[in-house]
Amino acid sequence: MIPVKGYAAQSPTTDLALWDFERREVGPHDVQFDIQFCGVCHSDLHQIKNDWFPGIFPMVPGHEIVGRVVKVGSAVTKFKVGDLAGTGCMVDSCRVCENCKQDLEQYCLNGSSQTYNGFEQDHKTPTYGGYSNSIVVNEDFTLHISEKLDLAATAPLLCAGITTYSPLRHWKVGKGHKLAVLGLGGLGHMAVKFGVAFGADVTVLSTSPSKEADAKKLGAHHFVVTSDPEQIKAAKGTFDFILDTVSAEHDFNMYLSLLRTNGTMICVGVPSKPAEVAAFSLLGGRKSLAGSGIGGIAETQEMLDFCAEHNIVSDIEMIDIKDISTAYERMLKGDVRYRFVIDIATL
Ligand code: NAP
Ligand code: ZN
Ligand code: ZN
């Protein structure tokens, strides 16, 4: 076994702290890479707090992982020692179900292996994430990272990037569409960048008036403060798509009223409590309410390559791992500009 240092929550009520654990030896199809940076996703916080379901503890969060390969298995063909590598929210899947066969491993019918707070495909060995100094991943679930981009700012692409890229591609959002990005945090700011890159007319819907200048710098064409009734009134019935990235409870019916006829609201944010949706909010204007989860491995690589080509990375605030609790507190207040990334050298 390979000894590894990490930051773990021992229970939903304790702060993260240093924890030594072990990873499996590098198997024939595995890649081991030393982690340099790991992004901080709101899902990390949801999961260590048991917001969604009882978690597996100790829990080492982190699924926006980048670093350099230090060892490869005997049968590995896609990576060599010294390459940059990344891992997102999944480390394996069944590979044989109809979704896996269509490059939709995130919807694996037998359950994909989440990078942490999950189990390997034996369904009993727990997985541990990227708030740690090294990881062993099957090469098929390891991504190639461009040397051209700033590495720390690339880490958030592995979750915030793909989670927003995938639905915008699936619904073919682009030229001629009015896209609203609801919530300007880690996911939201990537959605703005992709929406703009795909040619959509992009509006940010935000609870934070102080983020307007940043939204415009990110490329957004319009900014609506959602607490201002006048601004909301003016936005009614105007959007083809709303990409909802909000992490906390919010009024779906109000936001659905901002869609045009035939418009679609796509949920990617995952509040801990179910939302109430009135049938009237959907039938008046033949509206759709949809959802999307991360993205498959092939699409994640496509997104990373797109970002390298178009020079797209995340706007980040680098933190020492000892400051993770403060970062979580700020995240809960919506004070993220626009992704915290842990410098793993501080571990
Ligand atoms: P984040 O950085 O904390 O951003 C969330 C943003 O939502 C905040 O910055 C804030 O933006 C807005 N917000 C917060 N509370 C709100 C409220 N009560 N009402 C309205 N807006 C509110 O979080 P993130 O990392 O982007 O993650 C967002 C959500 O997506 C989380 O629930 C996360 O678990 C989920 N997620 C889902 C997937 C997936 O596969 N679908 C993948 C990754 C993450 P403003 O200040 O602009 O209002
Ligand atoms: Zn995430
Ligand atoms: Zn499968």
Coordinates of C-alpha atoms and ligand atoms in Angstrom, one line a residue:
M1 CA 0.0 0.0 0.0
I2 CA 1.1 3.6 -0.6
P3 CA 1.1 5.9 2.4
V4 CA -0.7 9.2 1.8
K5 CA -1.3 12.4 3.8
G6 CA -4.7 14.0 3.6
Y7 CA -7.2 16.3 5.2
A8 CA -10.2 14.4 6.5
A9 CA -13.5 15.0 8.3
Q10 CA -13.8 12.3 10.9
S11 CA -17.5 13.0 11.3
P12 CA -20.1 15.5 10.0
T13 CA -19.6 17.6 13.1
T14 CA -15.8 17.9 13.2
D15 CA -13.5 20.2 11.2
L16 CA -11.2 18.8 8.6
A17 CA -7.8 17.8 10.0
L18 CA -4.6 16.0 9.0
W19 CA -5.2 12.3 8.5
D20 CA -2.7 9.6 7.3
F21 CA -4.1 6.8 5.2
E22 CA -3.2 4.4 2.4
R23 CA -3.9 4.0 -1.3
R24 CA -3.7 0.8 -3.3
E25 CA -0.5 -0.1 -5.0
V26 CA -0.4 0.9 -8.7
G27 CA -2.1 -1.9 -10.6
P28 CA -1.4 -2.7 -14.3
H29 CA -4.0 -0.2 -15.5
D30 CA -3.4 2.5 -12.9
V31 CA -1.8 5.9 -12.9
Q32 CA -0.4 7.4 -9.7
F33 CA 0.0 11.1 -9.7
D34 CA 1.2 13.5 -7.0
I35 CA -1.5 16.1 -6.4
Q36 CA -0.4 19.8 -6.8
F37 CA -3.8 21.5 -6.6
C38 CA -7.3 20.6 -5.6
G39 CA -10.4 22.9 -6.1
V40 CA -13.0 23.3 -3.4
C41 CA -16.5 22.5 -4.6
H42 CA -19.6 23.3 -2.7
S43 CA -20.4 19.6 -3.0
D44 CA -17.4 19.0 -0.7
L45 CA -19.2 21.0 2.0
H46 CA -22.6 19.4 1.3
Q47 CA -21.0 16.0 1.7
I48 CA -18.9 16.5 4.9
K49 CA -22.0 18.0 6.5
N50 CA -24.3 15.1 5.4
D51 CA -26.5 17.6 3.6
W52 CA -27.6 15.0 1.0
F53 CA -27.3 11.6 2.6
P54 CA -25.2 10.0 5.4
G55 CA -21.6 10.0 4.3
I56 CA -18.7 7.6 4.6
F57 CA -16.3 8.7 7.3
P58 CA -13.4 9.5 7.6
M59 CA -14.0 11.5 4.5
V60 CA -11.2 13.1 2.4
P61 CA -13.1 15.5 0.1
G62 CA -11.9 16.9 -3.2
H63 CA -12.7 16.1 -6.8
E64 CA -11.0 18.8 -8.8
I65 CA -7.6 17.2 -8.8
V66 CA -4.5 18.0 -10.8
G67 CA -0.9 17.0 -10.6
R68 CA 2.0 15.1 -12.2
V69 CA 2.3 11.4 -12.9
V70 CA 4.9 9.6 -10.7
K71 CA 4.2 6.0 -11.6
V72 CA 2.2 4.1 -14.2
G73 CA 1.1 0.4 -14.3
S74 CA 2.6 -2.1 -16.7
A75 CA -0.3 -2.0 -19.1
V76 CA -0.9 1.8 -19.1
T77 CA -0.7 3.3 -22.6
K78 CA -2.3 6.8 -22.1
F79 CA 0.1 8.3 -19.6
K80 CA 3.8 8.3 -18.8
V81 CA 5.8 9.5 -15.7
G82 CA 6.0 13.3 -15.8
D83 CA 2.8 14.0 -17.6
L84 CA 0.2 16.3 -16.1
A85 CA -2.9 14.5 -15.1
G86 CA -6.3 15.2 -13.6
T87 CA -9.3 13.5 -12.0
G88 CA -12.8 14.8 -11.5
C89 CA -15.8 13.4 -9.7
M90 CA -15.5 9.8 -10.7
V91 CA -12.7 7.2 -10.5
D92 CA -14.5 4.2 -12.1
S93 CA -17.8 2.8 -13.3
C94 CA -19.2 -0.6 -14.4
R95 CA -18.2 0.1 -18.1
V96 CA -20.7 -2.4 -19.4
C97 CA -24.2 -0.8 -18.9
E98 CA -25.9 1.1 -21.7
N99 CA -24.9 4.5 -20.2
C100 CA -21.3 3.6 -19.7
K101 CA -21.2 2.3 -23.3
Q102 CA -22.4 5.7 -24.5
D103 CA -19.7 7.7 -22.6
L104 CA -22.2 8.6 -19.9
E105 CA -20.4 7.0 -17.0
Q106 CA -21.8 9.6 -14.7
Y107 CA -25.2 7.9 -15.1
C108 CA -23.8 4.4 -14.7
L109 CA -26.8 2.1 -14.1
N110 CA -24.7 0.1 -11.6
G111 CA -23.3 3.1 -9.8
S112 CA -20.2 4.9 -10.8
S113 CA -17.4 5.2 -8.2
Q114 CA -17.3 8.7 -6.9
T115 CA -13.9 10.1 -6.2
Y116 CA -14.7 10.3 -2.5
N117 CA -17.6 9.5 -0.2
G118 CA -18.1 6.4 -2.4
F119 CA -16.8 2.9 -3.1
E120 CA -14.6 1.4 -5.7
Q121 CA -16.3 -1.0 -8.1
D122 CA -16.0 -3.8 -5.6
H123 CA -18.7 -1.7 -3.8
K124 CA -16.9 -2.0 -0.5
T125 CA -13.5 -0.2 -0.6
P126 CA -14.0 3.5 0.2
T127 CA -12.6 6.1 -2.0
Y128 CA -10.7 9.2 -0.8
G129 CA -10.4 12.5 -2.7
G130 CA -8.0 15.2 -3.6
Y131 CA -7.4 17.0 -0.3
S132 CA -4.3 14.7 -0.2
N133 CA -0.9 14.5 -1.7
S134 CA -1.1 11.5 -4.0
I135 CA -3.8 9.5 -5.8
V136 CA -4.0 6.2 -7.8
V137 CA -6.6 6.1 -10.5
N138 CA -7.4 3.8 -13.4
E139 CA -6.0 5.4 -16.6
D140 CA -9.4 5.4 -18.2
F141 CA -10.6 7.8 -15.5
T142 CA -7.5 10.0 -15.6
L143 CA -7.6 13.1 -17.8
H144 CA -4.9 14.8 -19.8
I145 CA -4.2 18.3 -18.7
S146 CA -2.6 20.9 -21.1
E147 CA 0.8 22.3 -20.2
K148 CA -0.4 25.6 -21.8
L149 CA -2.8 26.6 -19.0
D150 CA -2.2 27.8 -15.4
L151 CA -2.3 24.5 -13.5
A152 CA -4.0 25.7 -10.3
A153 CA -6.7 27.5 -12.3
T154 CA -7.3 24.3 -14.4
A155 CA -8.2 22.2 -11.4
P156 CA -11.8 23.6 -11.1
L157 CA -12.5 22.6 -14.7
L158 CA -12.6 19.0 -13.5
C159 CA -16.0 19.6 -11.7
A160 CA -17.2 23.2 -12.1
G161 CA -16.1 23.2 -15.7
I162 CA -17.6 19.9 -16.9
T163 CA -20.8 20.4 -14.9
T164 CA -21.6 23.6 -16.7
Y165 CA -20.1 22.6 -20.1
S166 CA -22.0 19.4 -20.4
P167 CA -25.6 20.8 -20.2
L168 CA -24.8 23.8 -22.4
R169 CA -23.5 21.4 -25.0
H170 CA -26.4 18.9 -24.5
W171 CA -29.1 21.6 -25.0
K172 CA -26.9 23.2 -27.8
V173 CA -26.9 26.6 -26.1
G174 CA -25.3 29.2 -28.4
K175 CA -25.9 31.9 -30.8
G176 CA -29.4 33.4 -30.8
H177 CA -30.1 32.0 -27.2
K178 CA -30.6 34.1 -24.1
L179 CA -28.9 32.2 -21.3
A180 CA -29.4 33.1 -17.6
V181 CA -26.8 31.8 -15.2
L182 CA -28.4 31.6 -11.7
G183 CA -25.8 32.1 -9.0
L184 CA -22.3 33.4 -9.6
G185 CA -20.1 31.0 -7.7
G186 CA -17.7 28.3 -8.8
L187 CA -20.1 26.7 -11.3
G188 CA -21.8 29.9 -12.2
H189 CA -18.6 31.7 -13.3
M190 CA -17.6 28.8 -15.5
A191 CA -21.1 28.7 -17.0
V192 CA -20.7 32.4 -17.9
K193 CA -17.4 31.7 -19.6
F194 CA -18.7 28.8 -21.6
G195 CA -22.0 30.5 -22.4
V196 CA -20.1 33.5 -23.8
A197 CA -17.6 31.2 -25.7
F198 CA -20.6 29.4 -27.3
G199 CA -22.1 32.7 -28.5
A200 CA -25.1 33.0 -26.2
D201 CA -26.4 36.3 -24.8
V202 CA -25.6 35.8 -21.1
T203 CA -27.3 37.2 -18.1
V204 CA -26.2 36.6 -14.5
L205 CA -29.0 36.3 -11.9
S206 CA -27.4 37.0 -8.6
T207 CA -28.3 37.7 -5.0
S208 CA -25.0 39.7 -4.7
P209 CA -25.1 43.2 -6.2
S210 CA -21.3 43.5 -5.5
K211 CA -20.6 40.8 -8.2
E212 CA -21.9 42.9 -11.1
A213 CA -18.5 44.2 -12.2
D214 CA -16.9 40.8 -12.0
A215 CA -19.8 39.3 -14.0
K216 CA -19.2 41.8 -16.8
K217 CA -15.4 41.1 -16.7
L218 CA -16.2 37.4 -17.0
G219 CA -18.0 38.3 -20.2
A220 CA -21.7 38.4 -19.1
H221 CA -23.8 40.9 -21.1
H222 CA -26.3 41.6 -18.4
F223 CA -26.7 41.4 -14.6
V224 CA -29.9 41.1 -12.7
V225 CA -30.1 41.5 -8.9
T226 CA -32.7 38.9 -7.9
S227 CA -33.7 40.7 -4.7
D228 CA -34.8 43.8 -6.8
P229 CA -38.5 43.4 -7.8
E230 CA -38.2 45.9 -10.6
Q231 CA -35.3 44.0 -12.2
I232 CA -37.1 40.7 -11.8
K233 CA -40.2 42.2 -13.4
A234 CA -38.2 43.3 -16.4
A235 CA -36.6 39.9 -16.8
K236 CA -40.0 37.9 -16.8
G237 CA -40.4 35.7 -19.9
T238 CA -37.1 36.6 -21.4
F239 CA -34.7 33.6 -21.2
D240 CA -34.4 30.5 -23.4
F241 CA -32.4 28.7 -20.7
I242 CA -31.7 29.2 -17.1
L243 CA -28.7 27.2 -15.7
D244 CA -29.4 27.0 -12.0
T245 CA -26.2 26.6 -9.9
V246 CA -27.7 27.6 -6.6
S247 CA -26.6 25.5 -3.6
A248 CA -29.3 26.6 -1.1
E249 CA -33.1 26.6 -1.1
H250 CA -34.7 29.0 -3.6
D251 CA -38.0 29.6 -5.3
F252 CA -38.1 27.6 -8.5
N253 CA -41.5 29.0 -9.4
M254 CA -40.2 32.5 -9.4
Y255 CA -37.2 31.6 -11.6
L256 CA -39.4 29.5 -14.0
S257 CA -41.4 32.7 -14.6
L258 CA -38.3 34.3 -16.2
L259 CA -38.3 31.7 -19.0
R260 CA -39.8 32.4 -22.4
T261 CA -42.3 30.0 -24.0
N262 CA -40.6 26.6 -24.6
G263 CA -37.7 27.7 -22.3
T264 CA -35.8 25.2 -20.1
M265 CA -34.5 25.6 -16.6
I266 CA -31.6 23.2 -16.0
C267 CA -30.7 22.3 -12.4
V268 CA -27.1 21.6 -11.6
G269 CA -27.1 23.1 -8.1
V270 CA -28.2 20.6 -5.4
P271 CA -29.9 22.2 -2.4
S272 CA -30.3 19.8 0.5
K273 CA -34.1 20.1 0.5
P274 CA -36.5 19.3 -2.4
A275 CA -38.0 22.2 -4.2
E276 CA -41.8 22.8 -4.6
V277 CA -42.7 23.3 -8.2
A278 CA -46.3 24.3 -9.3
A279 CA -47.6 22.6 -12.4
F280 CA -48.8 26.0 -13.5
S281 CA -45.2 27.3 -13.5
L282 CA -44.5 24.8 -16.3
L283 CA -47.6 24.5 -18.3
G284 CA -48.0 28.3 -18.9
G285 CA -45.5 28.6 -21.7
R286 CA -44.8 24.8 -22.2
K287 CA -41.6 25.1 -20.0
S288 CA -39.2 22.3 -19.1
L289 CA -37.4 21.7 -15.8
A290 CA -34.4 19.5 -16.3
G291 CA -31.2 18.5 -14.6
S292 CA -27.7 17.5 -15.4
G293 CA -24.9 15.7 -13.5
I294 CA -21.2 16.4 -14.2
G295 CA -20.2 14.8 -17.5
G296 CA -18.7 11.6 -18.9
I297 CA -15.0 11.0 -19.3
A298 CA -14.8 11.6 -23.0
E299 CA -16.8 14.9 -22.7
T300 CA -14.6 16.0 -19.8
Q301 CA -11.5 15.5 -22.0
E302 CA -13.3 17.4 -24.8
M303 CA -14.0 20.3 -22.4
L304 CA -10.4 20.3 -21.2
D305 CA -9.2 20.5 -24.8
F306 CA -11.7 23.2 -25.6
C307 CA -10.4 25.2 -22.6
A308 CA -6.8 24.8 -23.7
E309 CA -7.7 25.9 -27.2
H310 CA -9.7 28.9 -26.1
N311 CA -7.6 29.8 -23.1
I312 CA -10.3 29.3 -20.5
V313 CA -9.6 28.6 -16.9
S314 CA -11.2 29.3 -13.6
D315 CA -10.8 32.6 -11.6
I316 CA -9.3 31.3 -8.4
E317 CA -8.3 32.3 -4.9
M318 CA -5.5 30.0 -3.7
I319 CA -5.6 28.9 -0.1
D320 CA -3.4 27.0 2.3
I321 CA -5.1 23.7 3.4
K322 CA -5.2 24.9 7.0
D323 CA -7.6 27.7 6.0
I324 CA -10.2 25.3 4.5
S325 CA -12.8 25.9 7.3
T326 CA -12.6 29.7 6.6
A327 CA -13.0 29.0 2.9
Y328 CA -16.1 26.9 3.7
E329 CA -17.6 29.7 5.8
R330 CA -17.1 32.2 3.0
M331 CA -18.6 29.8 0.5
L332 CA -21.7 29.4 2.6
K333 CA -22.1 33.2 2.5
G334 CA -21.8 33.2 -1.3
D335 CA -18.4 35.0 -0.9
V336 CA -16.5 32.9 -3.4
R337 CA -14.5 34.7 -6.2
Y338 CA -14.8 32.4 -7.9
R339 CA -13.2 29.1 -6.8
F340 CA -11.0 28.3 -3.9
V341 CA -8.1 26.1 -4.8
I342 CA -5.9 24.4 -2.3
D343 CA -2.2 24.5 -2.8
I344 CA -1.4 20.9 -1.8
A345 CA 2.2 21.9 -1.1
T346 CA 0.9 23.4 2.1
L347 CA -0.4 20.0 3.3
Ligands
NAP1 P1 -20.8 28.1 -4.8 O1 -19.4 28.5 -5.4 O2 -21.0 28.2 -3.4 O3 -21.8 29.0 -5.6 C1 -23.2 28.9 -5.4 C2 -23.8 30.3 -5.6 O4 -25.2 30.3 -5.5 C3 -23.4 31.4 -4.7 O5 -22.1 32.0 -5.0 C4 -24.5 32.4 -4.8 O6 -24.3 33.2 -5.9 C5 -25.7 31.5 -5.1 N1 -26.5 31.3 -3.8 C6 -26.1 30.8 -2.7 N2 -27.2 30.8 -1.8 C7 -28.3 31.2 -2.5 C8 -29.6 31.4 -2.2 N3 -30.1 31.1 -1.0 N4 -30.5 31.9 -3.2 C9 -30.0 32.2 -4.4 N5 -28.7 32.1 -4.7 C10 -27.8 31.6 -3.8 O7 -21.1 26.6 -5.2 P2 -20.7 25.7 -6.4 O8 -19.4 25.0 -6.1 O9 -20.7 26.5 -7.7 O10 -21.8 24.6 -6.4 C11 -23.2 25.0 -6.6 C12 -24.1 23.8 -6.4 O11 -23.9 22.9 -7.5 C13 -23.9 23.1 -5.2 O12 -25.1 22.7 -4.6 C14 -23.1 21.9 -5.6 O13 -23.2 20.8 -4.8 C15 -23.7 21.6 -6.9 N6 -22.9 20.8 -7.9 C16 -23.6 20.0 -8.7 C17 -22.9 19.2 -9.7 C18 -23.7 18.4 -10.6 O14 -23.1 17.4 -11.2 N7 -24.9 18.7 -11.0 C19 -21.5 19.3 -9.7 C20 -20.9 20.2 -8.9 C21 -21.6 20.9 -8.0 P3 -24.8 34.8 -5.9 O15 -23.9 35.5 -4.9 O16 -24.5 35.2 -7.3 O17 -26.2 34.8 -5.6
ZN2 ZN -17.9 19.4 -7.5
ZN3 ZN -22.2 1.5 -16.0

